[in-house]
PDB file of C-alpha atoms in Angstrom:
ATOM      1  CA  MET A 283       0.326  -0.351   0.303  1.00 57.00           C
ATOM      2  CA  TYR A 284       0.965   3.397  -1.184  1.00 63.00           C
ATOM      3  CA  SER A 285       0.770   5.647   1.827  1.00 65.00           C
ATOM      4  CA  SER A 286      -0.001   9.483   2.123  1.00 65.00           C
ATOM      5  CA  ASN A 287       3.617   9.565   4.117  1.00 81.00           C
ATOM      6  CA  THR A 288       5.201   8.529   0.522  1.00 87.00           C
ATOM      7  CA  LEU A 289       3.836  10.339  -1.699  1.00 85.00           C
ATOM      8  CA  LEU A 290       4.511  13.643  -0.070  1.00 87.00           C
ATOM      9  CA  VAL A 291       7.706  12.878   1.100  1.00 92.00           C
ATOM     10  CA  ASN A 292       7.924  11.527  -2.187  1.00 91.00           C
ATOM     11  CA  ILE A 293       6.315  15.253  -3.896  1.00 91.00           C
ATOM     12  CA  ARG A 294       9.184  16.822  -1.372  1.00 93.00           C
ATOM     13  CA  ARG A 295      12.244  15.058  -3.129  1.00 95.00           C
ATOM     14  CA  ILE A 296      10.515  15.660  -6.516  1.00 94.00           C
ATOM     15  CA  ILE A 297      10.404  19.912  -5.787  1.00 94.00           C
ATOM     16  CA  LYS A 298      13.816  19.193  -4.530  1.00 96.00           C
ATOM     17  CA  LEU A 299      15.664  18.258  -7.254  1.00 96.00           C
ATOM     18  CA  TYR A 300      14.268  20.947  -9.141  1.00 95.00           C
ATOM     19  CA  ASP A 301      15.664  23.337  -6.517  1.00 94.00           C
ATOM     20  CA  HIS A 302      18.565  21.818  -7.085  1.00 96.00           C
ATOM     21  CA  MET A 303      18.703  21.976 -10.699  1.00 96.00           C
ATOM     22  CA  LEU A 304      17.622  25.656 -10.858  1.00 96.00           C
ATOM     23  CA  LYS A 305      20.679  26.925  -8.003  1.00 97.00           C
ATOM     24  CA  PRO A 306      23.047  27.334 -10.316  1.00 97.00           C
ATOM     25  CA  VAL A 307      20.340  29.803 -12.445  1.00 97.00           C
ATOM     26  CA  CYS A 308      20.023  31.555  -9.483  1.00 97.00           C
ATOM     27  CA  GLU A 309      23.923  32.170  -8.370  1.00 97.00           C
ATOM     28  CA  ASP A 310      24.544  33.419 -12.187  1.00 97.00           C
ATOM     29  CA  TYR A 311      22.310  35.687 -12.245  1.00 97.00           C
ATOM     30  CA  GLY A 312      22.049  36.606  -8.419  1.00 97.00           C
ATOM     31  CA  LEU A 313      18.807  35.896  -7.864  1.00 97.00           C
ATOM     32  CA  MET A 314      17.036  34.642  -5.097  1.00 96.00           C
ATOM     33  CA  PRO A 315      14.640  30.919  -5.564  1.00 95.00           C
ATOM     34  CA  ILE A 316      11.348  33.819  -5.550  1.00 96.00           C
ATOM     35  CA  GLU A 317      12.597  35.654  -8.058  1.00 97.00           C
ATOM     36  CA  ALA A 318      13.363  32.833 -10.696  1.00 97.00           C
ATOM     37  CA  THR A 319       9.661  31.239  -9.204  1.00 95.00           C
ATOM     38  CA  ILE A 320       8.394  34.766 -10.057  1.00 96.00           C
ATOM     39  CA  ILE A 321      10.779  34.937 -13.519  1.00 97.00           C
ATOM     40  CA  SER A 322       9.698  31.493 -14.486  1.00 95.00           C
ATOM     41  CA  PHE A 323       5.863  32.286 -13.598  1.00 95.00           C
ATOM     42  CA  LEU A 324       5.748  35.309 -15.846  1.00 96.00           C
ATOM     43  CA  HIS A 325       7.485  33.914 -19.059  1.00 96.00           C
ATOM     44  CA  ASN A 326       5.424  31.243 -19.014  1.00 94.00           C
ATOM     45  CA  HIS A 327       2.092  32.078 -17.973  1.00 93.00           C
ATOM     46  CA  PRO A 328       0.394  35.318 -20.439  1.00 90.00           C
ATOM     47  CA  GLY A 329      -2.253  37.136 -18.873  1.00 89.00           C
ATOM     48  CA  ARG A 330      -1.230  36.400 -15.591  1.00 93.00           C
ATOM     49  CA  ASP A 331       0.768  38.951 -14.686  1.00 94.00           C
ATOM     50  CA  THR A 332      -0.207  40.711 -11.090  1.00 94.00           C
ATOM     51  CA  ALA A 333       1.906  39.874  -8.365  1.00 95.00           C
ATOM     52  CA  ALA A 334      -1.401  38.844  -6.611  1.00 93.00           C
ATOM     53  CA  GLU A 335      -2.559  35.815  -8.942  1.00 94.00           C
ATOM     54  CA  ILE A 336       1.514  34.438  -8.900  1.00 96.00           C
ATOM     55  CA  ALA A 337       1.130  34.214  -4.987  1.00 95.00           C
ATOM     56  CA  GLU A 338      -2.627  32.578  -5.212  1.00 91.00           C
ATOM     57  CA  LEU A 339      -1.687  30.071  -8.131  1.00 90.00           C
ATOM     58  CA  ARG A 340       2.046  29.283  -6.578  1.00 91.00           C
ATOM     59  CA  MET A 341       0.853  29.163  -3.452  1.00 89.00           C
ATOM     60  CA  LEU A 342       3.297  31.738  -1.925  1.00 94.00           C
ATOM     61  CA  SER A 343       3.136  34.650   0.692  1.00 95.00           C
ATOM     62  CA  LYS A 344       1.963  37.394  -0.954  1.00 95.00           C
ATOM     63  CA  SER A 345       4.925  39.574   1.578  1.00 96.00           C
ATOM     64  CA  SER A 346       7.286  36.766  -0.380  1.00 96.00           C
ATOM     65  CA  VAL A 347       6.305  37.962  -3.632  1.00 97.00           C
ATOM     66  CA  SER A 348       6.111  41.466  -2.752  1.00 96.00           C
ATOM     67  CA  GLN A 349       9.632  41.584  -1.667  1.00 97.00           C
ATOM     68  CA  GLY A 350      10.622  39.351  -4.859  1.00 97.00           C
ATOM     69  CA  VAL A 351       8.958  41.778  -7.220  1.00 97.00           C
ATOM     70  CA  GLU A 352      10.749  44.833  -5.296  1.00 97.00           C
ATOM     71  CA  ASN A 353      14.552  43.094  -5.824  1.00 97.00           C
ATOM     72  CA  LEU A 354      13.875  42.675  -9.637  1.00 98.00           C
ATOM     73  CA  ILE A 355      12.545  46.096 -10.614  1.00 97.00           C
ATOM     74  CA  GLN A 356      15.567  47.498  -8.613  1.00 97.00           C
ATOM     75  CA  LYS A 357      17.298  44.857 -11.009  1.00 97.00           C
ATOM     76  CA  GLY A 358      15.672  46.419 -14.044  1.00 97.00           C
ATOM     77  CA  LEU A 359      14.569  42.682 -14.605  1.00 98.00           C
ATOM     78  CA  LEU A 360      10.583  43.618 -14.198  1.00 97.00           C
ATOM     79  CA  VAL A 361       8.336  46.849 -15.009  1.00 97.00           C
ATOM     80  CA  ARG A 362       4.865  47.924 -13.475  1.00 94.00           C
ATOM     81  CA  SER A 363       2.019  49.264 -15.454  1.00 93.00           C
ATOM     82  CA  GLN A 364      -0.763  50.124 -14.232  1.00 89.00           C
ATOM     83  CA  ASP A 365      -4.512  48.723 -15.597  1.00 84.00           C
ATOM     84  CA  ARG A 366      -6.305  51.057 -17.467  1.00 88.00           C
ATOM     85  CA  GLU A 367      -9.891  49.957 -16.012  1.00 87.00           C
ATOM     86  CA  ASP A 368      -8.728  49.022 -12.720  1.00 85.00           C
ATOM     87  CA  ARG A 369      -6.062  51.877 -11.250  1.00 83.00           C
ATOM     88  CA  ARG A 370      -5.797  49.375  -8.525  1.00 86.00           C
ATOM     89  CA  LYS A 371      -4.211  46.538 -10.273  1.00 89.00           C
ATOM     90  CA  ILE A 372      -1.515  45.976 -11.089  1.00 92.00           C
ATOM     91  CA  HIS A 373       0.555  44.809 -14.094  1.00 94.00           C
ATOM     92  CA  LEU A 374       4.012  43.301 -14.183  1.00 96.00           C
ATOM     93  CA  SER A 375       6.501  42.727 -17.273  1.00 96.00           C
ATOM     94  CA  LEU A 376       9.784  41.372 -17.798  1.00 97.00           C
ATOM     95  CA  THR A 377      12.059  43.479 -19.385  1.00 97.00           C
ATOM     96  CA  GLU A 378      14.153  41.778 -22.595  1.00 97.00           C
ATOM     97  CA  LYS A 379      17.198  41.855 -19.451  1.00 97.00           C
ATOM     98  CA  ALA A 380      15.599  38.754 -18.188  1.00 97.00           C
ATOM     99  CA  GLU A 381      15.743  36.605 -21.596  1.00 97.00           C
ATOM    100  CA  PRO A 382      18.815  35.367 -21.145  1.00 98.00           C
ATOM    101  CA  ILE A 383      17.147  34.006 -18.012  1.00 98.00           C
ATOM    102  CA  THR A 384      14.255  32.718 -18.852  1.00 97.00           C
ATOM    103  CA  GLU A 385      16.542  30.492 -21.315  1.00 97.00           C
ATOM    104  CA  ASP A 386      18.373  29.035 -18.603  1.00 98.00           C
ATOM    105  CA  ILE A 387      14.996  28.245 -16.717  1.00 97.00           C
ATOM    106  CA  GLU A 388      13.947  26.726 -19.778  1.00 97.00           C
ATOM    107  CA  ARG A 389      16.785  24.749 -20.439  1.00 97.00           C
ATOM    108  CA  VAL A 390      16.578  23.445 -16.978  1.00 97.00           C
ATOM    109  CA  TRP A 391      12.928  22.924 -16.891  1.00 96.00           C
ATOM    110  CA  ARG A 392      13.432  20.628 -19.882  1.00 96.00           C
ATOM    111  CA  GLY A 393      16.396  18.712 -18.393  1.00 97.00           C
ATOM    112  CA  PHE A 394      14.594  18.277 -14.742  1.00 97.00           C
ATOM    113  CA  ARG A 395      11.170  16.698 -17.253  1.00 96.00           C
ATOM    114  CA  ASP A 396      14.311  14.556 -18.993  1.00 96.00           C
ATOM    115  CA  LYS A 397      15.901  12.750 -15.371  1.00 97.00           C
ATOM    116  CA  ILE A 398      11.907  12.506 -13.696  1.00 96.00           C
ATOM    117  CA  PHE A 399      10.413  10.571 -17.068  1.00 96.00           C
ATOM    118  CA  ARG A 400      13.528   8.687 -17.199  1.00 97.00           C
ATOM    119  CA  GLY A 401      12.690   5.155 -18.725  1.00 97.00           C
ATOM    120  CA  PHE A 402       9.034   6.042 -19.259  1.00 97.00           C
ATOM    121  CA  SER A 403       7.009   5.397 -22.477  1.00 97.00           C
ATOM    122  CA  GLU A 404       5.115   8.374 -24.292  1.00 96.00           C
ATOM    123  CA  GLU A 405       2.759   6.292 -23.210  1.00 97.00           C
ATOM    124  CA  GLU A 406       3.209   6.218 -19.396  1.00 97.00           C
ATOM    125  CA  GLU A 407       3.837   9.652 -19.420  1.00 95.00           C
ATOM    126  CA  LYS A 408       1.046  11.003 -20.488  1.00 96.00           C
ATOM    127  CA  GLU A 409      -1.124   8.461 -18.222  1.00 97.00           C
ATOM    128  CA  PHE A 410       1.052  10.497 -15.040  1.00 95.00           C
ATOM    129  CA  LEU A 411      -0.208  13.700 -16.422  1.00 94.00           C
ATOM    130  CA  GLN A 412      -3.295  12.520 -16.666  1.00 97.00           C
ATOM    131  CA  TYR A 413      -3.327  11.294 -13.111  1.00 95.00           C
ATOM    132  CA  ASN A 414      -1.880  14.123 -11.766  1.00 93.00           C
ATOM    133  CA  GLU A 415      -4.203  16.574 -12.887  1.00 95.00           C
ATOM    134  CA  ARG A 416      -6.794  14.727 -11.143  1.00 95.00           C
ATOM    135  CA  LEU A 417      -4.641  14.820  -8.427  1.00 91.00           C
ATOM    136  CA  VAL A 418      -4.639  18.520  -8.631  1.00 90.00           C
ATOM    137  CA  LEU A 419      -8.403  19.019  -9.739  1.00 93.00           C
ATOM    138  CA  ASN A 420      -9.646  16.660  -6.665  1.00 93.00           C
ATOM    139  CA  THR A 421      -6.411  18.905  -3.838  1.00 89.00           C
ATOM    140  CA  ILE A 422      -7.727  22.351  -5.472  1.00 88.00           C
ATOM    141  CA  ARG A 423     -12.017  21.100  -4.789  1.00 91.00           C
ATOM    142  CA  GLU A 424     -11.562  19.652  -1.552  1.00 90.00           C
ATOM    143  CA  MET A 425      -9.142  23.054  -0.530  1.00 86.00           C
ATOM    144  CA  GLU A 426     -12.482  24.872  -1.552  1.00 86.00           C
ATOM    145  CA  GLU A 427     -14.694  23.377  -0.242  1.00 86.00           C
ATOM    146  CA  GLY A 428     -12.552  23.019   3.337  1.00 76.00           C
ATOM    147  CA  MET A 429     -11.669  26.495   3.040  1.00 65.00           C
ATOM    148  CA  ASP A 430     -15.373  27.433   3.181  1.00 57.00           C
ATOM    149  CA  GLN A 431     -16.780  25.484   6.259  1.00 53.00           C
TER     150      GLN A 431
END
């Protein structure tokens, strides 16, 4: 029987491997992990470009995202722009200076994916991703229902 403890430990191992693989990119560009996460998020989620969306979808604290955003703006990697319809809403966008970083993050992601799916057939990888999507949807539903109670 696959215990819940095993599942949680394996999830942590996967995250730890990715963080380990991303560490050289952070070191090369003088980034904190949260800053690399923000860059990656903005690059991979066009149209989802507010600090609140980053915090919500990556399940990060608003304060750590806010600090990361400030650091990235100071480094010239990110700019803010006010929403034309809702002045309270601030959009974030990467500058050209961030392009080499996004390329390196994508390279790390491809290497990470190759490592974790090593030995999987194309069909097995596809099945895993389908099962994973079901796990995510179940988790989101339970969190939403649990939060309402």
